[in-house]
Short mmCIF file of C-alpha atoms and ligand atoms in Angstrom, two decimals:
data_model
loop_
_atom_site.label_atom_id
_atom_site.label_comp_id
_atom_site.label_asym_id
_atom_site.label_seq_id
_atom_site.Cartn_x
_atom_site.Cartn_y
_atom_site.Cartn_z
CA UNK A 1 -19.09 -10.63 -18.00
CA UNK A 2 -17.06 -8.18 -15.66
CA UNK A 3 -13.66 -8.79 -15.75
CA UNK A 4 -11.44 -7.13 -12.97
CA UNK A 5 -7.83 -7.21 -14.86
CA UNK A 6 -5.15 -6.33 -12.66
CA UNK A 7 -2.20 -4.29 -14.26
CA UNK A 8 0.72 -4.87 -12.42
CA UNK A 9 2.96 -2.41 -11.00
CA UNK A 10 4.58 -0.14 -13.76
CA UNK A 11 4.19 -0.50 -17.10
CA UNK A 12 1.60 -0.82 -19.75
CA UNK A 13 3.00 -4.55 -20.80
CA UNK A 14 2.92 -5.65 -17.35
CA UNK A 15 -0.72 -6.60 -17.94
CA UNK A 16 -0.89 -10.05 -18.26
CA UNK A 17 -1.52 -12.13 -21.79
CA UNK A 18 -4.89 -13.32 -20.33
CA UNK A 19 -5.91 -9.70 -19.29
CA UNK A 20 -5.00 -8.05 -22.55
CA UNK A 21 -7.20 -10.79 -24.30
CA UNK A 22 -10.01 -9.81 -21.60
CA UNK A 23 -9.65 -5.79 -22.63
CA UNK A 24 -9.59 -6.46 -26.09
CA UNK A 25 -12.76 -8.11 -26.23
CA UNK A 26 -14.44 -5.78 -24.20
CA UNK A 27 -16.81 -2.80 -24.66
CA UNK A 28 -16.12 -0.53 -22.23
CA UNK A 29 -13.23 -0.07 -20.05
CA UNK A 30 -12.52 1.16 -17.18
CA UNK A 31 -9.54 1.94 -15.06
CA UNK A 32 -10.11 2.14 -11.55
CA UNK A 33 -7.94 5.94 -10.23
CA UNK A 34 -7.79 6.51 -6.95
CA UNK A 35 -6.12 3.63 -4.79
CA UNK A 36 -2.54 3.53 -6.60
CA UNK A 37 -1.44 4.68 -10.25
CA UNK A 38 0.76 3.13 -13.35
CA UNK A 39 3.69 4.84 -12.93
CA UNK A 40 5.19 4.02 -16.32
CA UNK A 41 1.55 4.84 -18.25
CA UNK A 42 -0.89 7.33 -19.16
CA UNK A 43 -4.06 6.97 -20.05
CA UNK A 44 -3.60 7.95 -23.75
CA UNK A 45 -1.02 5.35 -24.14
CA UNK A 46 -2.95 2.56 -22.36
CA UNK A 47 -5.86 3.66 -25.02
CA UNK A 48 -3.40 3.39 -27.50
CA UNK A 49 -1.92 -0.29 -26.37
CA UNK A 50 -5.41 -1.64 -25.93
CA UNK A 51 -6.80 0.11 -29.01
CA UNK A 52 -10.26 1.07 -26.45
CA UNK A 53 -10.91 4.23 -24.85
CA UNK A 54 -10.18 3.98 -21.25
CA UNK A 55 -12.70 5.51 -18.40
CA UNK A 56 -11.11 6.80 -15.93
CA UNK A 57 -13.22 5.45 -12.94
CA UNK A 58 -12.62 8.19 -9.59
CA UNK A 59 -13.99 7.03 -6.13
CA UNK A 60 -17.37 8.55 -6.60
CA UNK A 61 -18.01 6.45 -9.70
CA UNK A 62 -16.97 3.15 -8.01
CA UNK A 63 -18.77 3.92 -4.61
CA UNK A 64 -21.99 4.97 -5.62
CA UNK A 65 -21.97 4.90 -9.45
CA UNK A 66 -21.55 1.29 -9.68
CA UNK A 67 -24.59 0.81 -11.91
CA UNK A 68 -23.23 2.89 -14.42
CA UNK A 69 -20.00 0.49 -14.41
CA UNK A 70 -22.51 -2.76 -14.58
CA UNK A 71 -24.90 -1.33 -17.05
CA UNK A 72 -25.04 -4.05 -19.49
CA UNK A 73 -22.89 -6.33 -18.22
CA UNK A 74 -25.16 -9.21 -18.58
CA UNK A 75 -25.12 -8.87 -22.31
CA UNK A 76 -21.51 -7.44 -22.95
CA UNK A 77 -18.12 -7.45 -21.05
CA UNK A 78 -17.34 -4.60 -19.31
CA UNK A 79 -13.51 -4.59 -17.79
CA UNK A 80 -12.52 -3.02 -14.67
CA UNK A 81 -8.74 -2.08 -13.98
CA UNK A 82 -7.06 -2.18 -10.99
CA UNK A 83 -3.12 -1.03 -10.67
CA UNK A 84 -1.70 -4.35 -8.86
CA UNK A 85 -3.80 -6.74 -8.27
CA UNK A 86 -7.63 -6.37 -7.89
CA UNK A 87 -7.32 -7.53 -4.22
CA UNK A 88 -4.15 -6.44 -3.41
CA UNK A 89 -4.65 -3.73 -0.62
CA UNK A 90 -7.91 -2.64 -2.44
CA UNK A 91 -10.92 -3.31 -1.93
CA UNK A 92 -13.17 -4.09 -4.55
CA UNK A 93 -14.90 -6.76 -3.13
CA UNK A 94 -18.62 -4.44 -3.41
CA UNK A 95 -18.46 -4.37 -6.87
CA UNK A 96 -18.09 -7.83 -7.12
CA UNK A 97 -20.79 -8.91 -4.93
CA UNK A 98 -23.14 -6.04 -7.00
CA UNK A 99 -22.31 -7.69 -9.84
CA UNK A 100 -23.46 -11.03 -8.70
CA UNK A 101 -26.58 -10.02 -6.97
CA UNK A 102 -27.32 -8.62 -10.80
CA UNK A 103 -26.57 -12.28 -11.71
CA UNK A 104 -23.21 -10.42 -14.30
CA UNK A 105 -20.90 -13.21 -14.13
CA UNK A 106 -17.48 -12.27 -12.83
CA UNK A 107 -13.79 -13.32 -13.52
CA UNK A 108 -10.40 -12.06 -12.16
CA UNK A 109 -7.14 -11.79 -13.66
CA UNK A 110 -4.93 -11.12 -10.90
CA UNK A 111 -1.12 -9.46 -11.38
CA UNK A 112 1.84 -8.36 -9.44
CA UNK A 113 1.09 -6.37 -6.15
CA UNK A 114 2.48 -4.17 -3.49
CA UNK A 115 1.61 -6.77 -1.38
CA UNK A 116 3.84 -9.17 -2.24
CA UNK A 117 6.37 -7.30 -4.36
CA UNK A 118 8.09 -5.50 -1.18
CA UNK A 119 9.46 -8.81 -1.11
CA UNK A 120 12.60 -7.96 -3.02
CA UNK A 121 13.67 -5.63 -0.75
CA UNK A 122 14.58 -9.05 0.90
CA UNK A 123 12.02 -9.12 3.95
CA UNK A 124 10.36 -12.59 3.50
CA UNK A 125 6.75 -12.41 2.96
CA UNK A 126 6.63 -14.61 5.60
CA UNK A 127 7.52 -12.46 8.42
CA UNK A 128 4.99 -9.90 7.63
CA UNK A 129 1.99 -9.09 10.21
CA UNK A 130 -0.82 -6.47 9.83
CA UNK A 131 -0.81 -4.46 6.92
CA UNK A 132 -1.56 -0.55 7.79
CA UNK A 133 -1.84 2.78 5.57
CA UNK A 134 -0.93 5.81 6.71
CA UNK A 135 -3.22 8.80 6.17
CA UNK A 136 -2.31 12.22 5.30
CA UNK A 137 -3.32 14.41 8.65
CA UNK A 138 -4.50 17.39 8.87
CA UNK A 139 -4.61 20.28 11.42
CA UNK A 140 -7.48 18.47 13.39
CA UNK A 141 -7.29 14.86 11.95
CA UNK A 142 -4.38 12.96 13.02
CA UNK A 143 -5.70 9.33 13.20
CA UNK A 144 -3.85 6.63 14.50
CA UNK A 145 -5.95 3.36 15.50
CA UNK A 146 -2.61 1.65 12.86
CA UNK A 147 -0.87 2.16 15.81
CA UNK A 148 -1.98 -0.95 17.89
CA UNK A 149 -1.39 -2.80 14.83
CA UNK A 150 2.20 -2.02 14.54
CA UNK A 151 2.09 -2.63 18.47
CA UNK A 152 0.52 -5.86 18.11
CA UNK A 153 2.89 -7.40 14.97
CA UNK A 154 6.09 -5.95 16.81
CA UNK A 155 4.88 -7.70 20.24
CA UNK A 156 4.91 -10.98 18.21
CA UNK A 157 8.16 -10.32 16.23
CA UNK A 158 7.00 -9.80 12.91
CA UNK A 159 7.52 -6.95 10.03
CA UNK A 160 5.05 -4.06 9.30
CA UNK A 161 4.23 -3.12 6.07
CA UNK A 162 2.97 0.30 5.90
CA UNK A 163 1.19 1.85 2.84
CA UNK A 164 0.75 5.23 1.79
CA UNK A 165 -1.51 7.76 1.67
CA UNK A 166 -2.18 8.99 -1.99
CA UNK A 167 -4.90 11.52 -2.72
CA UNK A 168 -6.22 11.86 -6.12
CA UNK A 169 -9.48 14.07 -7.31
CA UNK A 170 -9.94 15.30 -3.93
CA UNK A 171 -11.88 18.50 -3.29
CA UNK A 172 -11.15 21.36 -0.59
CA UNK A 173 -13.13 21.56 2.23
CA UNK A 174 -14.36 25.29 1.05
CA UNK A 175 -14.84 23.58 -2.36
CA UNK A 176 -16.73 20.74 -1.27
CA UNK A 177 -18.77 22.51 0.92
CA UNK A 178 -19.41 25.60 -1.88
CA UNK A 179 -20.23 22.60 -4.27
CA UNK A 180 -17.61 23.48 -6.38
CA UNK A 181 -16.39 20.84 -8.75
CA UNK A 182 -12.39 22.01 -8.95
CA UNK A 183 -10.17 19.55 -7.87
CA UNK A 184 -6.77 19.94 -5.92
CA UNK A 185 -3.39 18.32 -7.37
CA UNK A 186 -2.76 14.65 -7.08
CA UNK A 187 -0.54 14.65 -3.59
CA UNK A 188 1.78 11.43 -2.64
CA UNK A 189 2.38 11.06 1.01
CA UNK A 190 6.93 10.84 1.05
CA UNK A 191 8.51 8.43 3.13
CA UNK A 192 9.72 11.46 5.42
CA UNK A 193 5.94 12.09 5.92
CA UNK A 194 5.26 9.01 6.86
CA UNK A 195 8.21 8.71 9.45
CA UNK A 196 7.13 11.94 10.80
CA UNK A 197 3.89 10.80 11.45
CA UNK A 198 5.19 7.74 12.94
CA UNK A 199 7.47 9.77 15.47
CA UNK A 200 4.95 12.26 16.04
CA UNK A 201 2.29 9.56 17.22
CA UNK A 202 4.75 7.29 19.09
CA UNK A 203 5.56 10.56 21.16
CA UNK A 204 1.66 10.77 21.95
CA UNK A 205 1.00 7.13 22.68
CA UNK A 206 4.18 6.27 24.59
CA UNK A 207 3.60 2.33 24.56
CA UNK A 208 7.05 1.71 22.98
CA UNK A 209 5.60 0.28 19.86
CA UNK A 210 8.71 1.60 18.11
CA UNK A 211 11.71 3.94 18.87
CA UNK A 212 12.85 6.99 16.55
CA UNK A 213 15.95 4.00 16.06
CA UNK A 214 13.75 1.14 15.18
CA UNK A 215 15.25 0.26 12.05
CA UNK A 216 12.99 0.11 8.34
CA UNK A 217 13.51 0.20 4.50
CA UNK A 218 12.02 2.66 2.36
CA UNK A 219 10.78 1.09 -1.07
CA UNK A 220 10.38 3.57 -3.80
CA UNK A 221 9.06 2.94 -7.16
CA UNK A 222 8.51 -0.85 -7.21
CA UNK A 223 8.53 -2.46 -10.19
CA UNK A 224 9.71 0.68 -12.16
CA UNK A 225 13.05 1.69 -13.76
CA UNK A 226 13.67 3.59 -10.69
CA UNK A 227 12.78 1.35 -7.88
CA UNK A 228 14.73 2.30 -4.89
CA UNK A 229 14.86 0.77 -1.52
CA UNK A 230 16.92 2.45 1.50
CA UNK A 231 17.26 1.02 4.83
CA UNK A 232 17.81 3.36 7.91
CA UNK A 233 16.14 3.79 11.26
CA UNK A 234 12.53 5.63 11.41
CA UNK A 235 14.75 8.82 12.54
CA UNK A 236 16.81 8.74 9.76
CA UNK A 237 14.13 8.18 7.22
CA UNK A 238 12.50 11.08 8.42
CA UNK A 239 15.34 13.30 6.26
CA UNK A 240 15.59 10.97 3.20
CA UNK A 241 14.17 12.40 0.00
CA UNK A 242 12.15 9.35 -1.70
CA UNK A 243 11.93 11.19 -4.90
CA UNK A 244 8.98 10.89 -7.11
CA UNK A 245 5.95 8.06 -5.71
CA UNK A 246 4.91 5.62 -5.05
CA UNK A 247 6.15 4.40 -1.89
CA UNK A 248 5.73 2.02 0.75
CA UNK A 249 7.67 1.27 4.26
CA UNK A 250 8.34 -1.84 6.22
CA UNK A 251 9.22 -1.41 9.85
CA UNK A 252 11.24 -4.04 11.00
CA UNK A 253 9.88 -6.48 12.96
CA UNK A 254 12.12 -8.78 15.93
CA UNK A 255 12.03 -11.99 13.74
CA UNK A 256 14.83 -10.33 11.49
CA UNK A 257 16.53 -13.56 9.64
CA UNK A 258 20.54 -12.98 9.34
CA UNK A 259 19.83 -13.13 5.47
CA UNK A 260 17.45 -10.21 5.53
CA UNK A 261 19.53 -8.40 7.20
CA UNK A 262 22.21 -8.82 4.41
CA UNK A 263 20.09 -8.08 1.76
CA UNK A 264 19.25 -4.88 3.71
CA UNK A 265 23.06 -3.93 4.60
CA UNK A 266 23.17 -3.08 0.79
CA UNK A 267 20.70 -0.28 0.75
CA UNK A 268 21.93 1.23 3.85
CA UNK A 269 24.06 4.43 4.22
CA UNK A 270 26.44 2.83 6.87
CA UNK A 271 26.32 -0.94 7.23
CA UNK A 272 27.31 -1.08 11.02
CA UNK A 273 25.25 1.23 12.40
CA UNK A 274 22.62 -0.43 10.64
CA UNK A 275 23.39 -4.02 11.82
CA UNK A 276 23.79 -2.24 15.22
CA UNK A 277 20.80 -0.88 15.10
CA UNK A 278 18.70 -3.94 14.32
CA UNK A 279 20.59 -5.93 16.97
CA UNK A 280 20.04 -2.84 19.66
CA UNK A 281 16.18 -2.77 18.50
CA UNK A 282 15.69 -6.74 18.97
CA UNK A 283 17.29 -6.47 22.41
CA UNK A 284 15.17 -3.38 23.49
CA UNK A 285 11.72 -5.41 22.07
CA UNK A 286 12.96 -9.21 23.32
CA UNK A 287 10.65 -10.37 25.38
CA UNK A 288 10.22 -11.86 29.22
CA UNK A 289 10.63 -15.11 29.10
CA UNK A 290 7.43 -17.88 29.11
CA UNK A 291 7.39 -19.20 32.65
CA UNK A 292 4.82 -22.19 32.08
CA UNK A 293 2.10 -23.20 34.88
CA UNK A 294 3.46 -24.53 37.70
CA UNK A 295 1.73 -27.99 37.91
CA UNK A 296 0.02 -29.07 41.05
CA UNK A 297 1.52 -32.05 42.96
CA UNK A 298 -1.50 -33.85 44.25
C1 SAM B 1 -4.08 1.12 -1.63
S1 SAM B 1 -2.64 0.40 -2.25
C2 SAM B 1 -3.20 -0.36 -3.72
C3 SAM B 1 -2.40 -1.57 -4.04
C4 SAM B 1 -2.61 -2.17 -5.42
N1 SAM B 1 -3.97 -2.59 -5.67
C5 SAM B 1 -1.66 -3.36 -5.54
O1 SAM B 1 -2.14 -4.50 -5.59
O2 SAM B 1 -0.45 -3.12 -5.60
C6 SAM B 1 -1.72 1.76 -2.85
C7 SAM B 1 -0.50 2.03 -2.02
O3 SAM B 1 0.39 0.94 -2.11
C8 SAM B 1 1.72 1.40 -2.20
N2 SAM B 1 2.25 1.04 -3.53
C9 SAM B 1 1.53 0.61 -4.59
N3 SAM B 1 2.34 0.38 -5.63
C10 SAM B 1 3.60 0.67 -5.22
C11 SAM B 1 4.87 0.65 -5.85
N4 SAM B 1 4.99 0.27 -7.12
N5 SAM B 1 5.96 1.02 -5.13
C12 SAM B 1 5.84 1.40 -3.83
N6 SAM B 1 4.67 1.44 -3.19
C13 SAM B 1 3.55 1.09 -3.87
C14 SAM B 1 1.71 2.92 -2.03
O4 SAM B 1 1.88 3.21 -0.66
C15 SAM B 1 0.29 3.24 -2.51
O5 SAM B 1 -0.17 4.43 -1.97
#
């Protein structure tokens, strides 16, 4: 059997009961490291609360050393670890579907996620459109196709969650292209990052998807001792120090509900300009009114 455990969002005891049974019994294990991390674990003491050795299973591995993860699994259970849930903003869908064209039965044991923890910040889940992540750019790689996403869920009212970037295990160009195995520091992408990048592309695009005073709530930390949110506009954000990751941001969308907006007065710096700001944003985004067919008299 392969069993893809989720582990929640923090700790090592978020796991759930039925997951913890599914380690146990299980010969290998391996913890998937390169989508999101356990903020409140390290690998030694996950070992140590699952009494396995823990592999720690880098992009490479997963994308093109899947065998190595399935070896077996026909005739012993092999786990698979995913921080979250296993198909919460990740996508592990290719191992499954290896795993069943190798006739390895398969079973999930979801958990907690990004996905729909941001809801206690007090957006309802509801409301949300297109998820998008935000990439780290670079001096000549500056994608932004999430743009017409956040054009597309703002056009219709709704909130944007935006995810991002972490890199983990990544090589330098000079070292990747020298073949040298040596691997750069883990790097989390800040919420100023991320609003800076926002700014920076709605200046190139120009189609209005957002303004620098569209308002949006930082989440730091979900789940954690230290979860943070802070509401402010993207402007704002853009000078708030989120402290250690993860993070995630949700850019307000028209269809703000006067009790989200309460909950969200209490992480803001100054309540009115806040409320101001969400009723000055709504305004600038409502739109024309529907003017329905005229209907033909004869
Ligand atoms: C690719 S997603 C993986 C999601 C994970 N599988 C889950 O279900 O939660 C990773 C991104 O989600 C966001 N994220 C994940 N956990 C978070 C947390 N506890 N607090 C804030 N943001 C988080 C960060 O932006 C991070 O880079």
């Amino acid at each position: 059997m392969l069993y893809l455990v989720g582990l929640g969002l923090s700790y090592k005891s978020d796991i759930t009961v039925r997951g913890l049974e599914a380690v146990k019994q299980c010969s290998r294990v391996y913890l998937e490291h390169y989508t999101s991390i356990l903020m409140a674990a390290s690998k030694e003491e996950l070992e140590q609360y699952y009494g396995k050795e823990v592999i720690l299973a880098d992009r490479e591995l997963v994308e093109s050393g899947s065998d190595d993860i399935l070896h077996d699994a026909d005739k012993e259970d092999v786990a698979f670890l995913v921080v979250g849930d296993p198909f919460g903003a990740t996508t592990h869908t290719d191992l499954v579907l290896r795993a069943k064209r190798q006739s390895i039965p398969v079973e999930i044991v979801h958990n907690a996620s990004v996905m729909n923890a941001v809801g206690s910040c007090g957006l309802q889940l509801y409301n949300f459109g297109q998820t998008i992540s935000m990439v780290f750019f670079t001096d000549n790689w500056r994608p932004d196709s999430w743009y017409d996403k956040v054009l597309e869920n703002r056009k219709i009212g709704l909130h944007t969650l935006v995810l991002l970037d972490i890199k983990v295990k990544e090589q330098s160009i000079e070292n990747m292209a020298r073949g040298r195995l040596i691997y750069e520091p883990p790097r989390y992408m800040s919420i100023s990052q991320c609003c800076e990048q926002l700014l920076e592309i709605e200046e190139t695009r120009r189609s209005k998807a957002y303004t620098p005073d569209t308002p949006a709530v930082a989440i730091s930390r979900l789940g954690s001792s230290t979860q943070t949110f802070k509401s402010g506009s993207i402007k704002e954000l853009a000078e708030y120090d989120s402290g250690e990751p993860l993070h995630s941001l949700v850019i307000l969308g028209r269809q703000c509900h006067e009790l989200e907006l309460e909950y969200l007065l209490e992480f803001a710096d100054d309540r009115d300009k806040f409320r101001n700001d969400v009723v000055a944003d709504q305004e600038f985004f409502r739109p024309a009114p529907w003017v329905p067919p005229q209907e033909d008299d004869d």
